[in-house]
Amino acid sequence: MFLDTVLTRNASLVDTAAALHRSGAVPPDTYVLDADAVEANAALLAAEADRLGLTLWFVVKQIGRNPELIRAVSRHIPEFAAIDPAEARLLHATGARAGNLGHLVQIPPRDLPEMLAWRPEAVTVFDLANARAVSDAAAALGTVQDVLVRLEGAPGSVYPGQEGGVPLDRLDAFAAEAERLSGIRLAGVTAFPCVLCDPATGRPAPTPTFELAVKAKALLAARGHRDVKLSAPSATSMATLPLLAELGATHGEPGHSLTGTTPLHALDPHQPEQPAYVYVTEVAHTLADGRPALHGGGFYARAGIREALLPRSGARLAVQPSPAENIDYYRLLDAPALPDEARVGDTAVLAFRTQIFVTRSTVAVVSGLSAGAPRLTGLYDARGRAL
């Protein structure tokens, strides 16, 4: 999906990843991340958001919750949106500030006292029961916690496994109950996804869910709430920040833009953000019909994988599709035109959309690429733990 883009914009990352694998410094099934590019992307996004009057909360699930990269990003975007408690704890321990908790996964009530003590800017609640739990925990700490109401998505737009939220036609009744809770303040709304990229052109556009969120923001303002926040996550990038500001969002939540891997980047290599990771693995064996099999572990089901580069021979072979329900042991390539183009042990470099935290991959962080002096600074598992 991103192989042409990364070869055009960050070919030294491809060369470095291949060299690290050939030397044995990184194993197959490793994502190699360019810390310089991640930090440069964060600086770009922060400057543009500041120009537009937007606040950013950065997201790191897609880069494996990596502490080196968290520090690099938080130098420019100091607050995070954590998708679940495990991610929140790692981000907090690394020194970043809590911006939005409960963003995709609600905080279990037993975890609320710990996390509210961090004084997050906002906690997202999907229903009244969670709002009451946050209020009770905040009151026990002697604080009042700002909350964002998660709005139910427009029909047909909600991803399976992400259902929940307050329907727009019930928001007024929800607000009337929530306003009676002493430990919280209704600070705004959020929804997901608010922006999506066209599969054919990559161009971003607001979703019907974003339109509902804008109406919800107006409803809270009409009830007398001041400075109502609207966080509009999904595809937050240099290309979409002006759209967020124009439509009334106050917050964005950049994730894939930190690594230059939104769908728009796959089709337009000249987007401002630089591609910042590749996936490196190796040929495990060859089938009787000549098709090479790559070691798996990091082939995310929604990756949009197309080709693998075999640097030794220079061959670029198509990656064959694999059903999402199958275990990711290997991934097959098309048979090469010449038998010697793919040997067992050969390095393979790929670039595709991922969510590293749901893989079993190794994460290698490289610094110094921007200065022509790359060095491997750490190896981690897919959840940010040092190896």
XYZ file of C-alpha atoms in Angstrom:
387
model
C 0.000 0.000 0.000
C 2.807 2.437 0.904
C 5.829 0.843 -0.782
C 6.026 3.345 -3.637
C 5.504 6.246 -1.226
C 8.240 5.178 1.176
C 10.679 4.470 -1.680
C 9.959 7.954 -3.037
C 10.053 9.856 0.254
C 12.211 7.821 2.644
C 14.303 5.308 0.697
C 17.023 5.393 3.367
C 14.560 3.813 5.797
C 14.106 0.873 3.393
C 17.866 0.488 3.032
C 18.414 0.683 6.780
C 15.690 -1.835 7.581
C 17.086 -4.293 5.050
C 20.620 -3.855 6.405
C 19.462 -4.393 10.003
C 17.746 -7.624 9.024
C 20.658 -8.905 6.935
C 23.033 -8.308 9.845
C 20.780 -10.119 12.310
C 20.199 -6.986 14.392
C 16.441 -7.379 13.915
C 14.475 -10.605 13.412
C 11.876 -11.286 10.737
C 8.437 -9.914 11.607
C 9.792 -6.508 12.672
C 8.432 -3.023 12.119
C 11.307 -0.572 11.709
C 10.335 2.971 12.695
C 12.148 6.181 11.825
C 12.080 8.270 15.020
C 13.311 11.397 13.202
C 10.427 11.249 10.722
C 7.854 10.616 13.458
C 9.073 13.646 15.388
C 9.159 15.843 12.278
C 5.588 14.818 11.464
C 4.481 15.641 15.006
C 6.084 19.082 14.751
C 4.295 19.771 11.445
C 0.925 18.745 12.841
C 1.398 20.753 16.023
C 2.281 23.919 14.114
C -0.691 23.601 11.756
C -3.112 22.886 14.607
C -1.811 25.928 16.481
C -2.311 28.067 13.390
C -5.917 26.880 13.111
C -6.718 27.148 16.826
C -7.095 23.381 17.271
C -5.846 21.164 20.111
C -4.335 17.767 19.343
C -4.361 14.558 21.391
C -1.959 12.026 19.859
C -2.698 8.285 19.523
C -0.048 5.519 19.586
C -1.821 2.163 19.265
C -0.799 1.933 15.626
C 2.933 2.292 16.468
C 2.943 -0.256 19.281
C 2.639 2.165 22.207
C 6.378 2.705 21.882
C 8.029 4.758 24.647
C 10.800 6.221 22.451
C 8.238 7.437 19.940
C 5.883 8.678 22.660
C 8.677 10.907 23.941
C 9.438 12.130 20.417
C 5.806 13.024 19.709
C 5.073 14.556 23.117
C 7.859 17.087 22.667
C 5.482 18.735 20.172
C 2.031 17.360 21.059
C 2.078 17.003 24.856
C -1.323 15.351 25.428
C -2.534 11.920 24.375
C -5.793 10.122 23.653
C -5.553 6.602 25.059
C -7.739 3.884 23.635
C -7.733 1.700 26.757
C -6.351 1.588 30.315
C -3.212 -0.384 29.411
C -2.261 2.209 26.822
C -3.090 5.053 29.196
C -0.770 3.684 31.873
C 2.161 3.319 29.483
C 1.657 6.821 28.071
C 1.398 8.307 31.561
C 4.494 6.423 32.769
C 6.436 7.718 29.766
C 5.688 11.303 30.779
C 2.962 12.362 28.344
C -0.096 14.189 29.683
C -3.588 12.677 29.630
C -5.816 14.471 27.143
C -8.712 12.090 26.458
C -9.291 8.798 28.272
C -12.007 6.337 27.301
C -11.566 7.366 23.666
C -12.495 3.966 22.162
C -12.606 1.663 25.212
C -14.483 2.743 28.328
C -12.468 2.930 31.554
C -13.554 0.162 33.950
C -14.921 1.718 37.156
C -12.215 0.085 39.290
C -9.525 1.908 37.241
C -11.125 5.344 37.485
C -9.615 6.496 40.815
C -6.080 5.896 39.540
C -6.620 7.608 36.191
C -8.705 10.538 37.363
C -5.906 11.349 39.800
C -3.792 12.197 36.738
C -6.249 15.050 36.076
C -6.955 14.265 32.407
C -8.326 17.052 30.259
C -11.352 14.905 29.382
C -12.870 11.465 29.874
C -15.177 10.083 27.187
C -18.365 8.365 28.395
C -20.620 6.196 26.245
C -23.680 6.150 28.494
C -25.162 7.459 31.735
C -23.864 4.556 33.832
C -20.291 5.406 32.875
C -20.949 9.104 33.500
C -22.159 8.247 37.019
C -19.071 6.093 37.636
C -16.758 8.938 36.600
C -18.719 11.383 38.750
C -18.546 9.127 41.806
C -14.797 8.556 41.407
C -14.087 12.251 40.845
C -16.193 13.273 43.837
C -14.285 10.807 46.023
C -11.077 12.543 44.920
C -12.588 15.968 45.603
C -12.473 17.004 41.957
C -14.851 17.715 39.077
C -13.939 15.892 35.878
C -14.679 17.206 32.378
C -16.357 14.552 30.250
C -17.044 14.184 26.544
C -20.238 12.439 25.487
C -19.592 9.770 22.884
C -22.311 10.204 20.249
C -23.794 7.131 18.571
C -22.607 6.964 14.976
C -24.816 7.465 11.944
C -26.528 4.268 10.714
C -24.187 2.095 8.671
C -21.054 3.945 9.756
C -20.182 2.142 12.988
C -17.408 -0.458 12.859
C -18.235 -3.847 14.428
C -16.799 -4.042 17.922
C -17.017 -0.249 18.347
C -20.739 0.119 18.968
C -22.023 2.477 21.637
C -22.754 6.079 22.457
C -25.710 8.354 23.075
C -28.110 8.786 20.113
C -28.533 12.404 19.091
C -32.273 12.281 19.764
C -31.573 11.218 23.362
C -28.753 13.645 24.028
C -31.010 16.264 25.604
C -32.367 13.753 28.126
C -28.856 12.408 28.760
C -27.566 15.914 29.403
C -30.397 16.676 31.826
C -29.403 13.651 33.933
C -25.640 14.210 33.635
C -25.956 17.839 34.707
C -27.239 16.631 38.097
C -24.019 14.693 38.767
C -21.724 16.671 41.043
C -18.441 15.063 40.028
C -18.510 15.821 36.301
C -18.939 18.727 33.915
C -20.323 18.174 30.427
C -17.457 19.627 28.427
C -18.300 18.441 24.930
C -18.873 15.614 22.506
C -16.938 13.170 20.381
C -17.782 10.547 17.754
C -16.032 8.071 15.485
C -15.263 8.050 12.618
C -15.639 11.735 11.774
C -13.508 11.822 8.620
C -12.851 9.072 6.077
C -10.708 8.937 2.947
C -12.243 7.961 -0.380
C -10.917 4.491 -1.320
C -10.331 5.500 -4.944
C -8.809 8.961 -4.542
C -7.704 9.000 -0.906
C -9.365 12.394 -0.495
C -10.777 13.025 2.992
C -14.373 14.035 3.600
C -16.577 14.447 6.673
C -18.848 11.538 7.527
C -22.552 11.685 8.471
C -21.367 10.944 12.017
C -19.370 14.204 11.995
C -22.549 16.049 11.012
C -24.343 14.514 14.010
C -21.482 15.551 16.298
C -21.707 19.152 15.098
C -25.426 19.144 15.925
C -24.688 17.640 19.327
C -22.174 20.386 20.068
C -24.823 22.994 19.235
C -27.352 21.233 21.466
C -25.022 21.390 24.468
C -24.296 25.043 23.754
C -28.040 25.748 23.640
C -28.334 24.174 27.096
C -25.941 26.807 28.403
C -22.660 24.899 28.302
C -19.757 27.182 27.461
C -16.655 26.476 25.346
C -18.085 23.151 24.181
C -15.379 20.807 22.915
C -15.793 18.669 19.807
C -13.145 16.034 19.201
C -13.389 14.639 15.666
C -11.033 11.638 15.369
C -10.165 9.524 12.309
C -7.736 10.489 9.534
C -6.496 13.546 11.455
C -3.651 14.874 9.303
C -2.246 17.985 7.662
C -4.812 17.515 4.892
C -7.785 17.314 7.268
C -6.938 19.819 10.012
C -8.388 22.764 8.019
C -11.570 20.724 7.494
C -11.877 20.050 11.227
C -11.495 23.736 12.031
C -13.957 24.773 9.331
C -16.659 22.401 10.600
C -16.329 23.442 14.227
C -14.106 20.798 15.790
C -11.890 21.914 18.643
C -9.732 18.785 18.891
C -8.146 16.247 16.554
C -6.504 12.927 17.364
C -3.593 12.209 14.977
C -2.444 8.619 14.713
C -1.453 7.397 11.252
C -0.432 10.896 10.195
C 2.452 10.631 12.689
C 3.890 7.923 10.439
C 2.633 9.253 7.099
C 0.353 6.265 6.593
C -3.190 7.564 6.116
C -5.000 6.298 2.974
C -4.247 9.649 1.328
C -0.508 9.048 1.758
C -0.790 5.773 -0.158
C -2.090 7.582 -3.232
C -0.247 10.899 -2.906
C 3.444 10.594 -1.977
C 3.733 14.381 -1.732
C 1.651 14.843 1.409
C 3.587 16.873 4.021
C 3.987 13.986 6.484
C 6.892 11.663 5.745
C 6.434 7.862 5.758
C 8.073 6.614 8.933
C 7.916 2.815 9.080
C 8.417 -0.328 7.040
C 7.863 -3.979 7.833
C 10.805 -6.341 7.387
C 10.603 -10.120 7.309
C 12.197 -12.947 5.306
C 11.474 -15.836 2.982
C 10.715 -18.876 5.168
C 10.278 -21.527 2.470
C 9.194 -21.977 -1.116
C 6.170 -23.966 -2.273
C 6.508 -26.659 -4.917
C 4.940 -24.296 -7.477
C 7.604 -21.640 -6.810
C 5.660 -19.263 -4.562
C 7.769 -17.884 -1.675
C 6.259 -17.845 1.819
C 7.216 -15.009 4.169
C 7.375 -15.293 7.945
C 4.242 -13.639 9.345
C 3.116 -12.135 12.608
C 2.518 -8.550 11.567
C 0.159 -8.851 8.601
C -2.759 -6.765 9.857
C -6.044 -7.805 8.249
C -6.966 -4.299 6.981
C -3.461 -3.554 5.731
C -4.060 -3.169 2.001
C -0.821 -5.054 1.253
C 0.152 -5.190 -2.400
C 3.858 -5.903 -2.944
C 7.016 -7.052 -1.221
C 10.490 -5.843 -2.179
C 13.306 -8.406 -2.038
C 16.390 -6.145 -1.877
C 18.985 -8.830 -2.716
C 17.537 -9.436 -6.177
C 15.551 -6.211 -6.533
C 12.389 -8.220 -7.274
C 9.007 -6.789 -6.346
C 6.496 -9.589 -5.965
C 2.758 -9.313 -5.424
C 1.492 -10.374 -2.008
C -1.353 -12.868 -2.274
C -4.538 -12.201 -0.273
C -5.220 -14.177 2.888
C -8.549 -14.496 4.729
C -8.668 -12.450 7.922
C -9.917 -15.478 9.892
C -6.717 -17.453 9.165
C -3.807 -17.450 11.634
C -0.964 -15.266 10.398
C 1.829 -17.829 10.193
C 3.022 -17.051 6.658
C 2.094 -14.826 3.747
C 2.503 -16.052 0.178
C 3.986 -14.084 -2.695
C 3.479 -14.640 -6.398
C 6.088 -16.919 -7.914
C 9.072 -14.921 -9.215
C 9.906 -14.812 -12.906
C 13.361 -16.255 -12.209
C 14.058 -18.968 -9.603
C 16.992 -17.109 -8.021
C 14.954 -13.968 -7.291
C 13.734 -15.376 -3.966
C 15.788 -17.637 -1.704
C 15.132 -18.937 1.797
C 16.419 -16.330 4.259
C 16.123 -13.415 1.834
C 15.076 -10.116 3.354
C 11.648 -8.825 2.355
C 10.563 -5.215 2.935
C 6.901 -4.188 2.847
C 4.990 -1.020 3.664
C 1.310 -1.194 4.563
C -1.251 0.163 6.998
C -1.082 -1.468 10.405
C -2.118 -1.444 14.026
C 1.050 -2.788 15.645
C -0.555 -3.281 19.059
C -2.677 -6.175 17.731
C 0.295 -7.990 16.125
C 2.997 -10.202 17.646
C 5.752 -8.225 15.899
C 9.008 -6.753 17.135
C 9.359 -2.969 16.887
C 12.793 -1.529 16.080
C 13.380 2.198 16.522
C 16.022 3.906 14.402
C 17.331 7.434 15.005
C 19.687 9.566 12.931
C 18.263 8.776 9.494
C 17.622 12.468 8.793
C 21.318 13.184 9.326
C 22.523 10.209 7.286
C 23.771 8.393 10.408
C 21.137 5.768 11.297
C 21.495 3.833 14.528
C 19.281 1.248 16.147
C 18.219 2.687 19.511
C 15.889 0.001 20.809
C 13.899 -3.175 20.261
C 10.422 -3.518 21.765
C 7.457 -5.816 21.675
C 4.171 -4.763 20.053
C 2.922 -3.223 23.305
C 5.906 -1.027 23.998
C 7.909 -3.235 26.373
C 11.677 -3.191 25.884
C 13.249 -6.439 24.736
